[in-house]
Every structure is written in structure tokens, then in C-alpha cells.
PDB file of C-alpha atoms in Angstrom:
ATOM      1  CA  MET A 977       0.360  -0.047  -0.269  1.00 51.00           C
ATOM      2  CA  THR A 978       1.081   3.355  -1.066  1.00 46.00           C
ATOM      3  CA  HIS A 979       0.328   6.938   1.273  1.00 49.00           C
ATOM      4  CA  CYS A 980       2.136  10.514  -0.176  1.00 45.00           C
ATOM      5  CA  HIS A 981       2.525  12.554   2.369  1.00 47.00           C
ATOM      6  CA  HIS A 982       3.219  16.411   1.477  1.00 47.00           C
ATOM      7  CA  GLY A 983       5.368  15.180  -1.361  1.00 44.00           C
ATOM      8  CA  HIS A 984       6.200  12.094  -0.587  1.00 43.00           C
ATOM      9  CA  PHE A 985       5.432   8.882  -1.265  1.00 40.00           C
ATOM     10  CA  ASP A 986       5.841   6.207   1.756  1.00 46.00           C
ATOM     11  CA  VAL A 987       5.718   2.464   0.450  1.00 42.00           C
ATOM     12  CA  GLN A 988       4.218   0.292   3.203  1.00 47.00           C
ATOM     13  CA  PRO A 989       5.678  -3.288   2.509  1.00 46.00           C
ATOM     14  CA  SER A 990       3.372  -6.372   2.102  1.00 49.00           C
ATOM     15  CA  PRO A 991       2.426  -8.638   5.327  1.00 48.00           C
ATOM     16  CA  GLY A 992       1.985 -11.821   2.780  1.00 48.00           C
ATOM     17  CA  ARG A 993       5.959  -9.872  -0.062  1.00 47.00           C
ATOM     18  CA  SER A 994       7.383 -10.471   4.313  1.00 45.00           C
ATOM     19  CA  THR A 995       6.104 -13.751   4.844  1.00 47.00           C
ATOM     20  CA  ASP A 996       7.545 -15.639   1.611  1.00 52.00           C
ATOM     21  CA  SER A 997      11.060 -13.215   2.143  1.00 51.00           C
ATOM     22  CA  LEU A 998      10.971 -15.148   5.730  1.00 46.00           C
ATOM     23  CA  ALA A 999      10.032 -18.778   4.637  1.00 50.00           C
ATOM     24  CA  ILE A1000      13.120 -18.222   2.177  1.00 55.00           C
ATOM     25  CA  MET A1001      14.669 -17.581   4.319  1.00 53.00           C
ATOM     26  CA  ILE A1002      14.208 -20.511   6.633  1.00 53.00           C
ATOM     27  CA  ILE A1003      14.477 -22.795   3.639  1.00 57.00           C
ATOM     28  CA  ARG A1004      17.472 -21.768   3.034  1.00 56.00           C
ATOM     29  CA  SER A1005      19.483 -21.870   6.070  1.00 55.00           C
ATOM     30  CA  LYS A1006      17.862 -25.314   6.473  1.00 56.00           C
ATOM     31  CA  MET A1007      19.613 -26.339   3.312  1.00 60.00           C
ATOM     32  CA  TYR A1008      22.661 -24.718   4.777  1.00 54.00           C
ATOM     33  CA  LEU A1009      22.594 -26.617   8.335  1.00 53.00           C
ATOM     34  CA  ASP A1010      22.033 -29.833   5.847  1.00 57.00           C
ATOM     35  CA  THR A1011      24.506 -29.333   3.777  1.00 56.00           C
ATOM     36  CA  LEU A1012      26.554 -28.980   6.793  1.00 52.00           C
ATOM     37  CA  PHE A1013      25.169 -31.647   8.197  1.00 52.00           C
ATOM     38  CA  THR A1014      26.232 -34.201   5.261  1.00 52.00           C
ATOM     39  CA  MET A1015      30.184 -32.705   6.007  1.00 51.00           C
ATOM     40  CA  SER A1016      30.342 -33.044   8.943  1.00 48.00           C
ATOM     41  CA  LEU A1017      28.888 -36.775   8.487  1.00 46.00           C
ATOM     42  CA  LEU A1018      30.996 -36.320   6.123  1.00 45.00           C
ATOM     43  CA  ALA A1019      34.885 -35.763   7.479  1.00 44.00           C
ATOM     44  CA  ILE A1020      34.319 -37.970  10.372  1.00 46.00           C
ATOM     45  CA  PRO A1021      37.485 -40.045   9.585  1.00 45.00           C
ATOM     46  CA  THR A1022      37.236 -43.376  10.416  1.00 48.00           C
ATOM     47  CA  PHE A1023      40.432 -44.563  12.133  1.00 54.00           C
ATOM     48  CA  ALA A1024      43.400 -47.227  11.135  1.00 62.00           C
ATOM     49  CA  PHE A1025      44.335 -50.144  14.546  1.00 83.00           C
ATOM     50  CA  ASP A1026      45.993 -48.689  16.951  1.00 89.00           C
ATOM     51  CA  CYS A1027      49.306 -50.073  15.849  1.00 92.00           C
ATOM     52  CA  GLN A1028      50.479 -48.983  19.393  1.00 92.00           C
ATOM     53  CA  PHE A1029      49.204 -50.922  22.140  1.00 92.00           C
ATOM     54  CA  THR A1030      49.327 -52.866  25.820  1.00 92.00           C
ATOM     55  CA  SER A1031      48.404 -56.475  26.046  1.00 92.00           C
ATOM     56  CA  SER A1032      48.470 -58.386  29.374  1.00 91.00           C
ATOM     57  CA  SER A1033      50.859 -55.336  30.518  1.00 91.00           C
ATOM     58  CA  ILE A1034      52.338 -56.399  27.263  1.00 94.00           C
ATOM     59  CA  LYS A1035      53.407 -52.982  25.687  1.00 94.00           C
ATOM     60  CA  TYR A1036      53.810 -53.769  20.907  1.00 95.00           C
ATOM     61  CA  ASP A1037      55.043 -51.030  18.438  1.00 95.00           C
ATOM     62  CA  LEU A1038      53.615 -52.297  14.946  1.00 95.00           C
ATOM     63  CA  ILE A1039      54.431 -49.376  13.483  1.00 94.00           C
ATOM     64  CA  PRO A1040      57.739 -49.628  11.682  1.00 95.00           C
ATOM     65  CA  LEU A1041      54.992 -53.566   9.544  1.00 95.00           C
ATOM     66  CA  GLY A1042      52.664 -50.559   8.475  1.00 90.00           C
ATOM     67  CA  ALA A1043      53.465 -49.621   4.730  1.00 92.00           C
ATOM     68  CA  LEU A1044      52.325 -52.237   2.524  1.00 95.00           C
ATOM     69  CA  ARG A1045      52.449 -55.765   2.393  1.00 96.00           C
ATOM     70  CA  THR A1046      51.341 -59.100   0.478  1.00 96.00           C
ATOM     71  CA  ALA A1047      51.574 -62.478   0.863  1.00 97.00           C
ATOM     72  CA  SER A1048      50.491 -64.781  -1.678  1.00 96.00           C
ATOM     73  CA  LYS A1049      49.380 -68.941  -2.494  1.00 96.00           C
ATOM     74  CA  ASP A1050      49.450 -70.997  -5.235  1.00 95.00           C
ATOM     75  CA  THR A1051      47.307 -74.108  -5.534  1.00 92.00           C
ATOM     76  CA  PRO A1052      47.039 -76.822  -8.592  1.00 92.00           C
ATOM     77  CA  THR A1053      43.452 -76.761  -9.999  1.00 89.00           C
ATOM     78  CA  GLN A1054      43.351 -78.280 -12.998  1.00 89.00           C
ATOM     79  CA  PRO A1055      43.397 -76.641 -16.244  1.00 90.00           C
ATOM     80  CA  THR A1056      44.165 -73.829 -13.806  1.00 92.00           C
ATOM     81  CA  THR A1057      45.938 -72.151 -10.779  1.00 93.00           C
ATOM     82  CA  SER A1058      44.559 -70.313  -8.220  1.00 94.00           C
ATOM     83  CA  LYS A1059      46.377 -67.949  -7.173  1.00 95.00           C
ATOM     84  CA  ALA A1060      45.017 -66.220  -3.193  1.00 96.00           C
ATOM     85  CA  GLN A1061      46.394 -62.846  -2.554  1.00 96.00           C
ATOM     86  CA  ALA A1062      46.223 -61.093   0.219  1.00 97.00           C
ATOM     87  CA  SER A1063      46.980 -57.727   1.228  1.00 97.00           C
ATOM     88  CA  MET A1064      47.533 -55.381   3.685  1.00 96.00           C
ATOM     89  CA  SER A1065      48.831 -52.200   5.397  1.00 95.00           C
ATOM     90  CA  LEU A1066      48.432 -52.856   9.043  1.00 93.00           C
ATOM     91  CA  CYS A1067      49.167 -49.972  10.519  1.00 92.00           C
ATOM     92  CA  SER A1068      46.625 -47.479   7.733  1.00 90.00           C
ATOM     93  CA  GLU A1069      44.537 -48.622   4.926  1.00 92.00           C
ATOM     94  CA  LEU A1070      45.140 -49.891   1.161  1.00 94.00           C
ATOM     95  CA  GLU A1071      45.697 -47.487  -0.863  1.00 93.00           C
ATOM     96  CA  TRP A1072      44.209 -47.179  -4.603  1.00 92.00           C
ATOM     97  CA  GLN A1073      46.972 -49.036  -6.158  1.00 90.00           C
ATOM     98  CA  ASP A1074      48.896 -48.727 -10.566  1.00 89.00           C
ATOM     99  CA  GLY A1075      47.718 -50.851 -12.872  1.00 87.00           C
ATOM    100  CA  ILE A1076      45.233 -53.019 -11.371  1.00 90.00           C
ATOM    101  CA  ALA A1077      40.990 -52.103 -13.118  1.00 91.00           C
ATOM    102  CA  ASP A1078      38.822 -49.896 -10.881  1.00 92.00           C
ATOM    103  CA  GLU A1079      36.934 -52.914  -9.888  1.00 92.00           C
ATOM    104  CA  ASP A1080      39.790 -55.368  -9.046  1.00 93.00           C
ATOM    105  CA  GLN A1081      40.444 -52.568  -6.007  1.00 94.00           C
ATOM    106  CA  CYS A1082      40.386 -53.496  -3.357  1.00 94.00           C
ATOM    107  CA  PRO A1083      37.574 -51.708  -1.412  1.00 93.00           C
ATOM    108  CA  GLU A1084      38.324 -48.199   0.625  1.00 93.00           C
ATOM    109  CA  HIS A1085      38.708 -48.713   4.352  1.00 93.00           C
ATOM    110  CA  THR A1086      41.070 -51.652   3.615  1.00 95.00           C
ATOM    111  CA  ILE A1087      43.166 -53.600   5.893  1.00 96.00           C
ATOM    112  CA  VAL A1088      43.938 -56.426   4.743  1.00 97.00           C
ATOM    113  CA  CYS A1089      42.417 -57.420   1.493  1.00 97.00           C
ATOM    114  CA  LEU A1090      41.893 -60.634  -0.161  1.00 97.00           C
ATOM    115  CA  THR A1091      42.585 -61.407  -3.725  1.00 96.00           C
ATOM    116  CA  LEU A1092      41.299 -64.396  -5.661  1.00 96.00           C
ATOM    117  CA  VAL A1093      42.702 -64.364  -9.177  1.00 95.00           C
ATOM    118  CA  ASN A1094      42.485 -67.948 -11.804  1.00 94.00           C
ATOM    119  CA  HIS A1095      45.529 -68.625 -14.180  1.00 91.00           C
ATOM    120  CA  LYS A1096      44.873 -69.781 -17.698  1.00 89.00           C
ATOM    121  CA  GLU A1097      47.446 -70.759 -19.796  1.00 85.00           C
ATOM    122  CA  SER A1098      45.770 -71.033 -23.186  1.00 84.00           C
ATOM    123  CA  ALA A1099      42.917 -67.855 -22.136  1.00 84.00           C
ATOM    124  CA  ASP A1100      43.774 -64.407 -22.829  1.00 83.00           C
ATOM    125  CA  PRO A1101      43.887 -62.573 -20.297  1.00 85.00           C
ATOM    126  CA  LYS A1102      45.770 -65.169 -18.558  1.00 84.00           C
ATOM    127  CA  GLU A1103      45.005 -63.920 -15.128  1.00 88.00           C
ATOM    128  CA  ARG A1104      41.107 -63.448 -14.444  1.00 92.00           C
ATOM    129  CA  VAL A1105      40.443 -61.727 -10.995  1.00 94.00           C
ATOM    130  CA  THR A1106      37.352 -64.078  -9.480  1.00 94.00           C
ATOM    131  CA  ALA A1107      36.307 -62.500  -5.995  1.00 96.00           C
ATOM    132  CA  VAL A1108      37.713 -59.788  -3.736  1.00 96.00           C
ATOM    133  CA  VAL A1109      37.191 -59.509  -0.147  1.00 96.00           C
ATOM    134  CA  PRO A1110      37.783 -57.277   2.191  1.00 96.00           C
ATOM    135  CA  ILE A1111      39.168 -59.400   5.454  1.00 97.00           C
ATOM    136  CA  TRP A1112      39.495 -56.510   7.585  1.00 96.00           C
ATOM    137  CA  LYS A1113      38.511 -52.484   7.699  1.00 95.00           C
ATOM    138  CA  THR A1114      39.402 -49.725   8.803  1.00 92.00           C
ATOM    139  CA  ASP A1115      35.621 -49.235  11.204  1.00 90.00           C
ATOM    140  CA  THR A1116      36.387 -52.647  12.719  1.00 92.00           C
ATOM    141  CA  SER A1117      34.743 -52.099  16.231  1.00 90.00           C
ATOM    142  CA  ASN A1118      37.683 -52.177  18.825  1.00 88.00           C
ATOM    143  CA  ASP A1119      35.404 -55.387  20.575  1.00 90.00           C
ATOM    144  CA  ARG A1120      35.815 -57.068  17.274  1.00 93.00           C
ATOM    145  CA  ILE A1121      39.085 -57.023  18.087  1.00 94.00           C
ATOM    146  CA  TRP A1122      41.745 -59.246  20.078  1.00 95.00           C
ATOM    147  CA  THR A1123      45.575 -59.009  21.010  1.00 95.00           C
ATOM    148  CA  GLU A1124      47.210 -62.328  22.702  1.00 95.00           C
ATOM    149  CA  PRO A1125      50.991 -62.484  23.870  1.00 96.00           C
ATOM    150  CA  LEU A1126      52.490 -65.638  22.555  1.00 96.00           C
ATOM    151  CA  GLY A1127      55.244 -66.654  25.145  1.00 94.00           C
ATOM    152  CA  ARG A1128      56.029 -66.036  28.420  1.00 92.00           C
ATOM    153  CA  ASN A1129      55.826 -62.378  28.457  1.00 91.00           C
ATOM    154  CA  GLY A1130      55.402 -62.625  24.806  1.00 93.00           C
ATOM    155  CA  GLN A1131      58.858 -63.275  23.686  1.00 94.00           C
ATOM    156  CA  ASP A1132      57.346 -65.616  21.780  1.00 97.00           C
ATOM    157  CA  GLY A1133      55.083 -62.125  19.347  1.00 96.00           C
ATOM    158  CA  VAL A1134      51.425 -61.877  19.419  1.00 97.00           C
ATOM    159  CA  ARG A1135      49.368 -62.852  17.600  1.00 98.00           C
ATOM    160  CA  ILE A1136      45.722 -60.764  16.153  1.00 97.00           C
ATOM    161  CA  SER A1137      42.674 -61.777  15.712  1.00 97.00           C
ATOM    162  CA  VAL A1138      39.612 -60.203  13.596  1.00 96.00           C
ATOM    163  CA  GLN A1139      36.151 -60.882  13.350  1.00 95.00           C
ATOM    164  CA  GLY A1140      35.429 -59.226   9.419  1.00 94.00           C
ATOM    165  CA  ASN A1141      31.875 -58.304   8.035  1.00 92.00           C
ATOM    166  CA  ASP A1142      30.348 -60.869   6.009  1.00 94.00           C
ATOM    167  CA  TYR A1143      31.451 -61.232   2.512  1.00 95.00           C
ATOM    168  CA  SER A1144      28.809 -63.275   0.160  1.00 93.00           C
ATOM    169  CA  GLY A1145      27.275 -64.621   3.241  1.00 94.00           C
ATOM    170  CA  THR A1146      30.157 -66.519   4.883  1.00 95.00           C
ATOM    171  CA  SER A1147      31.785 -64.033   7.931  1.00 96.00           C
ATOM    172  CA  GLN A1148      35.487 -62.987   7.424  1.00 97.00           C
ATOM    173  CA  HIS A1149      38.289 -64.021  10.143  1.00 98.00           C
ATOM    174  CA  LEU A1150      41.902 -62.734  10.083  1.00 98.00           C
ATOM    175  CA  ASN A1151      44.281 -64.852  12.218  1.00 98.00           C
ATOM    176  CA  LEU A1152      47.730 -62.941  11.698  1.00 98.00           C
ATOM    177  CA  THR A1153      50.665 -64.589  13.350  1.00 98.00           C
ATOM    178  CA  LEU A1154      54.007 -62.694  14.840  1.00 98.00           C
ATOM    179  CA  LEU A1155      56.775 -63.547  16.034  1.00 98.00           C
ATOM    180  CA  CYS A1156      59.066 -62.608  17.276  1.00 97.00           C
ATOM    181  CA  ASP A1157      62.922 -62.947  15.812  1.00 96.00           C
ATOM    182  CA  ASP A1158      65.394 -60.814  16.096  1.00 94.00           C
ATOM    183  CA  SER A1159      67.179 -62.627  12.856  1.00 95.00           C
ATOM    184  CA  ALA A1160      64.501 -62.505  10.306  1.00 94.00           C
ATOM    185  CA  THR A1161      64.704 -60.733   7.518  1.00 94.00           C
ATOM    186  CA  ASP A1162      61.840 -61.594   5.620  1.00 95.00           C
ATOM    187  CA  PRO A1163      59.984 -58.040   4.448  1.00 95.00           C
ATOM    188  CA  ASN A1164      56.537 -59.250   4.127  1.00 97.00           C
ATOM    189  CA  PRO A1165      53.759 -62.100   5.456  1.00 97.00           C
ATOM    190  CA  THR A1166      54.058 -65.705   4.672  1.00 98.00           C
ATOM    191  CA  PHE A1167      50.520 -66.956   3.540  1.00 98.00           C
ATOM    192  CA  ILE A1168      49.425 -69.740   5.502  1.00 97.00           C
ATOM    193  CA  SER A1169      46.277 -70.699   4.428  1.00 97.00           C
ATOM    194  CA  TYR A1170      42.911 -69.335   3.416  1.00 96.00           C
ATOM    195  CA  SER A1171      39.568 -71.279   4.130  1.00 94.00           C
ATOM    196  CA  GLY A1172      36.166 -71.162   4.900  1.00 94.00           C
ATOM    197  CA  GLY A1173      36.309 -67.462   5.606  1.00 96.00           C
ATOM    198  CA  TYR A1174      39.282 -67.630   7.496  1.00 97.00           C
ATOM    199  CA  LEU A1175      41.869 -65.474   6.214  1.00 98.00           C
ATOM    200  CA  SER A1176      46.094 -67.074   8.154  1.00 98.00           C
ATOM    201  CA  LEU A1177      48.744 -65.179   7.907  1.00 98.00           C
ATOM    202  CA  GLU A1178      52.538 -65.759  10.012  1.00 98.00           C
ATOM    203  CA  TRP A1179      55.396 -63.587   9.397  1.00 97.00           C
ATOM    204  CA  ALA A1180      58.333 -63.682  11.708  1.00 97.00           C
ATOM    205  CA  THR A1181      59.492 -60.564  12.415  1.00 97.00           C
ATOM    206  CA  PRO A1182      62.005 -58.491  15.014  1.00 96.00           C
ATOM    207  CA  ASP A1183      59.763 -56.116  15.194  1.00 96.00           C
ATOM    208  CA  ALA A1184      56.809 -58.857  16.798  1.00 96.00           C
ATOM    209  CA  CYS A1185      59.190 -58.911  19.637  1.00 96.00           C
ATOM    210  CA  PRO A1186      57.691 -56.951  22.898  1.00 94.00           C
ATOM    211  CA  ARG A1187      58.736 -53.024  23.698  1.00 86.00           C
ATOM    212  CA  SER A1188      59.444 -53.749  27.317  1.00 69.00           C
ATOM    213  CA  GLY A1189      61.407 -49.543  27.514  1.00 57.00           C
ATOM    214  CA  ASP A1190      58.913 -48.065  25.296  1.00 46.00           C
ATOM    215  CA  THR A1191      56.439 -45.080  26.838  1.00 40.00           C
ATOM    216  CA  TYR A1192      54.213 -43.958  24.187  1.00 41.00           C
ATOM    217  CA  ASP A1193      50.723 -43.663  25.939  1.00 44.00           C
ATOM    218  CA  ASP A1194      48.437 -47.197  24.871  1.00 43.00           C
ATOM    219  CA  GLY A1195      45.229 -45.759  25.693  1.00 44.00           C
ATOM    220  CA  GLY A1196      45.306 -48.252  28.125  1.00 43.00           C
ATOM    221  CA  GLU A1197      45.120 -51.751  29.459  1.00 42.00           C
ATOM    222  CA  ASP A1198      44.599 -54.460  26.487  1.00 44.00           C
ATOM    223  CA  SER A1199      44.686 -51.775  24.201  1.00 44.00           C
ATOM    224  CA  GLY A1200      43.513 -53.396  20.931  1.00 46.00           C
ATOM    225  CA  GLY A1201      42.190 -50.978  18.711  1.00 47.00           C
ATOM    226  CA  ILE A1202      40.837 -47.190  19.017  1.00 51.00           C
ATOM    227  CA  SER A1203      43.906 -44.957  21.368  1.00 57.00           C
ATOM    228  CA  LEU A1204      42.393 -42.719  23.400  1.00 67.00           C
ATOM    229  CA  TRP A1205      43.219 -40.296  20.409  1.00 69.00           C
ATOM    230  CA  THR A1206      41.436 -41.401  18.542  1.00 72.00           C
ATOM    231  CA  LEU A1207      38.411 -41.931  20.993  1.00 77.00           C
ATOM    232  CA  ILE A1208      38.728 -37.586  21.753  1.00 84.00           C
ATOM    233  CA  LYS A1209      37.905 -36.547  18.276  1.00 80.00           C
ATOM    234  CA  THR A1210      35.101 -39.549  17.460  1.00 84.00           C
ATOM    235  CA  LEU A1211      33.817 -37.588  20.472  1.00 87.00           C
ATOM    236  CA  PHE A1212      33.838 -33.728  18.986  1.00 88.00           C
ATOM    237  CA  TRP A1213      32.253 -35.336  15.248  1.00 88.00           C
ATOM    238  CA  LEU A1214      29.690 -36.069  17.592  1.00 90.00           C
ATOM    239  CA  LEU A1215      29.613 -32.991  19.716  1.00 90.00           C
ATOM    240  CA  ILE A1216      29.712 -30.586  16.666  1.00 91.00           C
ATOM    241  CA  ILE A1217      26.405 -33.362  14.591  1.00 92.00           C
ATOM    242  CA  GLY A1218      24.788 -33.435  17.839  1.00 89.00           C
ATOM    243  CA  LEU A1219      24.723 -29.114  17.787  1.00 86.00           C
ATOM    244  CA  ILE A1220      23.929 -28.891  13.931  1.00 92.00           C
ATOM    245  CA  ILE A1221      20.499 -30.739  14.641  1.00 92.00           C
ATOM    246  CA  TYR A1222      20.517 -28.772  17.014  1.00 86.00           C
ATOM    247  CA  PHE A1223      19.447 -26.003  16.375  1.00 84.00           C
ATOM    248  CA  ALA A1224      18.788 -27.157  12.443  1.00 88.00           C
ATOM    249  CA  VAL A1225      15.476 -28.477  14.264  1.00 87.00           C
ATOM    250  CA  GLY A1226      15.238 -25.476  16.684  1.00 85.00           C
ATOM    251  CA  ILE A1227      15.184 -22.961  14.391  1.00 87.00           C
ATOM    252  CA  PHE A1228      12.128 -24.986  11.779  1.00 85.00           C
ATOM    253  CA  TYR A1229       9.963 -25.435  15.347  1.00 84.00           C
ATOM    254  CA  ASN A1230      10.708 -22.023  16.590  1.00 82.00           C
ATOM    255  CA  HIS A1231       9.494 -21.347  12.971  1.00 82.00           C
ATOM    256  CA  GLN A1232       6.209 -23.902  12.343  1.00 83.00           C
ATOM    257  CA  GLN A1233       4.915 -23.294  15.397  1.00 82.00           C
ATOM    258  CA  TYR A1234       5.136 -19.841  16.246  1.00 82.00           C
ATOM    259  CA  SER A1235       6.780 -17.425  12.750  1.00 82.00           C
ATOM    260  CA  ALA A1236       9.465 -16.251  14.954  1.00 81.00           C
ATOM    261  CA  LYS A1237      12.892 -14.319  12.888  1.00 81.00           C
ATOM    262  CA  GLY A1238      15.426 -13.451  13.573  1.00 80.00           C
ATOM    263  CA  TRP A1239      17.257 -13.595  17.512  1.00 74.00           C
ATOM    264  CA  ASP A1240      13.112 -16.323  18.121  1.00 78.00           C
ATOM    265  CA  LEU A1241      14.063 -18.421  15.359  1.00 79.00           C
ATOM    266  CA  LEU A1242      17.826 -19.842  18.158  1.00 80.00           C
ATOM    267  CA  PRO A1243      16.119 -22.777  20.710  1.00 84.00           C
ATOM    268  CA  HIS A1244      16.326 -21.707  23.890  1.00 82.00           C
ATOM    269  CA  ARG A1245      17.399 -17.984  22.536  1.00 77.00           C
ATOM    270  CA  ASP A1246      17.343 -16.476  26.724  1.00 79.00           C
ATOM    271  CA  PHE A1247      19.818 -18.947  27.303  1.00 80.00           C
ATOM    272  CA  TRP A1248      22.959 -18.524  24.137  1.00 79.00           C
ATOM    273  CA  ARG A1249      22.355 -14.555  24.667  1.00 79.00           C
ATOM    274  CA  SER A1250      23.120 -14.967  28.426  1.00 82.00           C
ATOM    275  CA  ALA A1251      26.002 -18.017  27.742  1.00 81.00           C
ATOM    276  CA  PRO A1252      28.730 -15.446  27.496  1.00 85.00           C
ATOM    277  CA  ASP A1253      27.976 -13.639  31.523  1.00 85.00           C
ATOM    278  CA  ILE A1254      27.719 -17.778  32.871  1.00 85.00           C
ATOM    279  CA  LEU A1255      31.027 -18.102  31.699  1.00 84.00           C
ATOM    280  CA  ARG A1256      32.964 -15.581  32.224  1.00 86.00           C
ATOM    281  CA  ASP A1257      31.447 -15.968  35.595  1.00 85.00           C
ATOM    282  CA  LEU A1258      32.305 -18.963  36.447  1.00 84.00           C
ATOM    283  CA  PHE A1259      35.182 -18.084  35.204  1.00 85.00           C
ATOM    284  CA  SER A1260      35.609 -15.521  37.299  1.00 85.00           C
ATOM    285  CA  HIS A1261      34.914 -17.130  40.243  1.00 83.00           C
ATOM    286  CA  LEU A1262      36.882 -20.176  39.173  1.00 84.00           C
ATOM    287  CA  PHE A1263      40.279 -17.874  39.081  1.00 83.00           C
ATOM    288  CA  ALA A1264      39.150 -16.698  42.957  1.00 81.00           C
ATOM    289  CA  ASN A1265      38.849 -20.258  43.787  1.00 78.00           C
ATOM    290  CA  VAL A1266      41.870 -20.924  42.324  1.00 78.00           C
ATOM    291  CA  ARG A1267      43.510 -17.568  44.079  1.00 76.00           C
ATOM    292  CA  GLY A1268      42.210 -17.592  47.470  1.00 67.00           C
ATOM    293  CA  GLY A1269      43.500 -21.282  47.849  1.00 57.00           C
ATOM    294  CA  GLY A1270      47.402 -20.694  46.873  1.00 49.00           C
ATOM    295  CA  GLY A1271      46.496 -17.070  49.405  1.00 48.00           C
ATOM    296  CA  GLY A1272      45.219 -19.854  52.269  1.00 45.00           C
ATOM    297  CA  SER A1273      47.789 -22.299  51.889  1.00 42.00           C
ATOM    298  CA  ARG A1274      50.503 -20.018  51.617  1.00 42.00           C
ATOM    299  CA  GLY A1275      49.064 -18.434  55.208  1.00 42.00           C
ATOM    300  CA  GLY A1276      48.490 -21.202  57.149  1.00 39.00           C
ATOM    301  CA  TYR A1277      51.700 -22.608  58.765  1.00 35.00           C
ATOM    302  CA  ASN A1278      51.600 -20.680  61.752  1.00 41.00           C
ATOM    303  CA  SER A1279      55.869 -19.992  63.620  1.00 36.00           C
TER     304      SER A1279
END
């Protein structure tokens, strides 16, 4: 509506137009929050096995074994030869391999992967990948990973057992036996067997010996998987996601229920407005207690 006052015009905004603008703003805000939420989910890192761990109060450091390692075994299956090859990156995840077709690559976020290959001399090509099986993935929970010292005080090495996910209806398992041998030089493990979803590898290496003199923080007793730092980072990202969901749902609810706008859209608006004052009072109170406690201790002794 337009009104004329003393030679100039005042344009009054239409209530309908204001409501439409607010609705557009809310929709855009919700889309933005949804995008942030999705990005936060994608940004949550997946964590591989912690190669520094304690098992039965015995410390091990397998970081030197963390590079790409392979082990294979050929089995005659006339008129072909079947080859099973295990790829392992113990302290991280397997990387994309050059020269291998995309469909033959190990899945992302995999620590141990098994590739089954069929070889026939008269065929073209001679080798054909028949299965790519992720045995151990980085998101395997800690309660599905077991470490067991071997021998007295772990002097013979350590065994790592993993219960993986299903593949084609068969549960996958890993039995990795690391033997403590100061004279061993083999850079790769030995392929023992793969049958019924159970993969067995064995590796004699000096790095499987206990590290009794190490002082690293292993995150607690019998830690065979996720470290304390990993837990802290995971909790941080869960907190961020929780806040995003809280604000998104609160803003949407306040708009739909009360037609709120501006600051009124924030859930628990009064709390967030007073939060800086609350924090300031809290830190002032703590600081005063610290200073008061220090002063009391200095004046508590009278000769």
C-alpha cells in the first residue's frame, strides 16, 4: 500500500511479501544446515588399527610393519591355477594401486584384503580376478579385534585376531601371527591358508618383539584397537553433529510453531544470549577460588 505525505510517497511492505521472504530465508537456512550436517558426517574420519598397543600389560609397537605387505599362495586346480593374494597395510588403510582395474581394487578403508585370481595359460587374458574380499576394514569395532601375547611375557610375539564383516554370506576372519625373531629379514608375511572365510598369515620379524622400554601412551590396558586420541576426535565430531541437528530442528520448529524470526528462531534463545555472561562468571569464580586457595596455603603455617 502506498501513501502520499507532503509531496513524497511512503511504500509500506506487504505482509504477504514479508512472510514469503522469511519462508525463503528459513528454507535456505535449513538447506545450509543440512549441507553442513552432511559435510560433518563425511568429515568424520575412520580410524585404522592402533599399531602401538598393550596386551596383557605387554607393550608392542608394530609401526615399522605398517607399509604395504603382500603374501600369496598358488593352488593347482587343473586345468587352471588358483592364486590367493593377501594385501595388508597394518597401521593405515590400503591405497589405490596403479595398473589394476577399478573393479579389481580392494575397497576403500580396508586394512587387509584378499584377492582371488584364476590363471589359465591358454586363456586371454591369462589371469582373471574372481573375487576381492575385504577381510579387515578400518571401521571394525574394537570389540572385534583381539591381541594375544605369545610365550612367556610375550617374548615369542603376538597374535592378532579379527572378526570382519560378511562377504557373500560368509563371515570373514583374520588370524595374523607375528613371531618375535631378531634374526628374521623377510619383508612380507607368509600366506598359511584361506578356507571358510578364515585367513591365516604368519610373519617372523624383530618388530613383533615386546617393547618393554617404550614410554608411549597406549590409551589404557589391553588396548588392541582405538586409542584415546581417536576417541576424543570421535566425540568432538559427534558433538558438532549434535549441535547442528539441535539448531536445525530448533529453528525449524520455532518458525513453524510460532512464526518466529531473527533471534527468536534460536532454540532456547535466552540461554544462548546469557551464555557469555554465565561463562564469564564461572571462570571468574574459578579464578577467585584458585587465588584464594593459594593465599590460604601460604598463610596456614604459624611459627
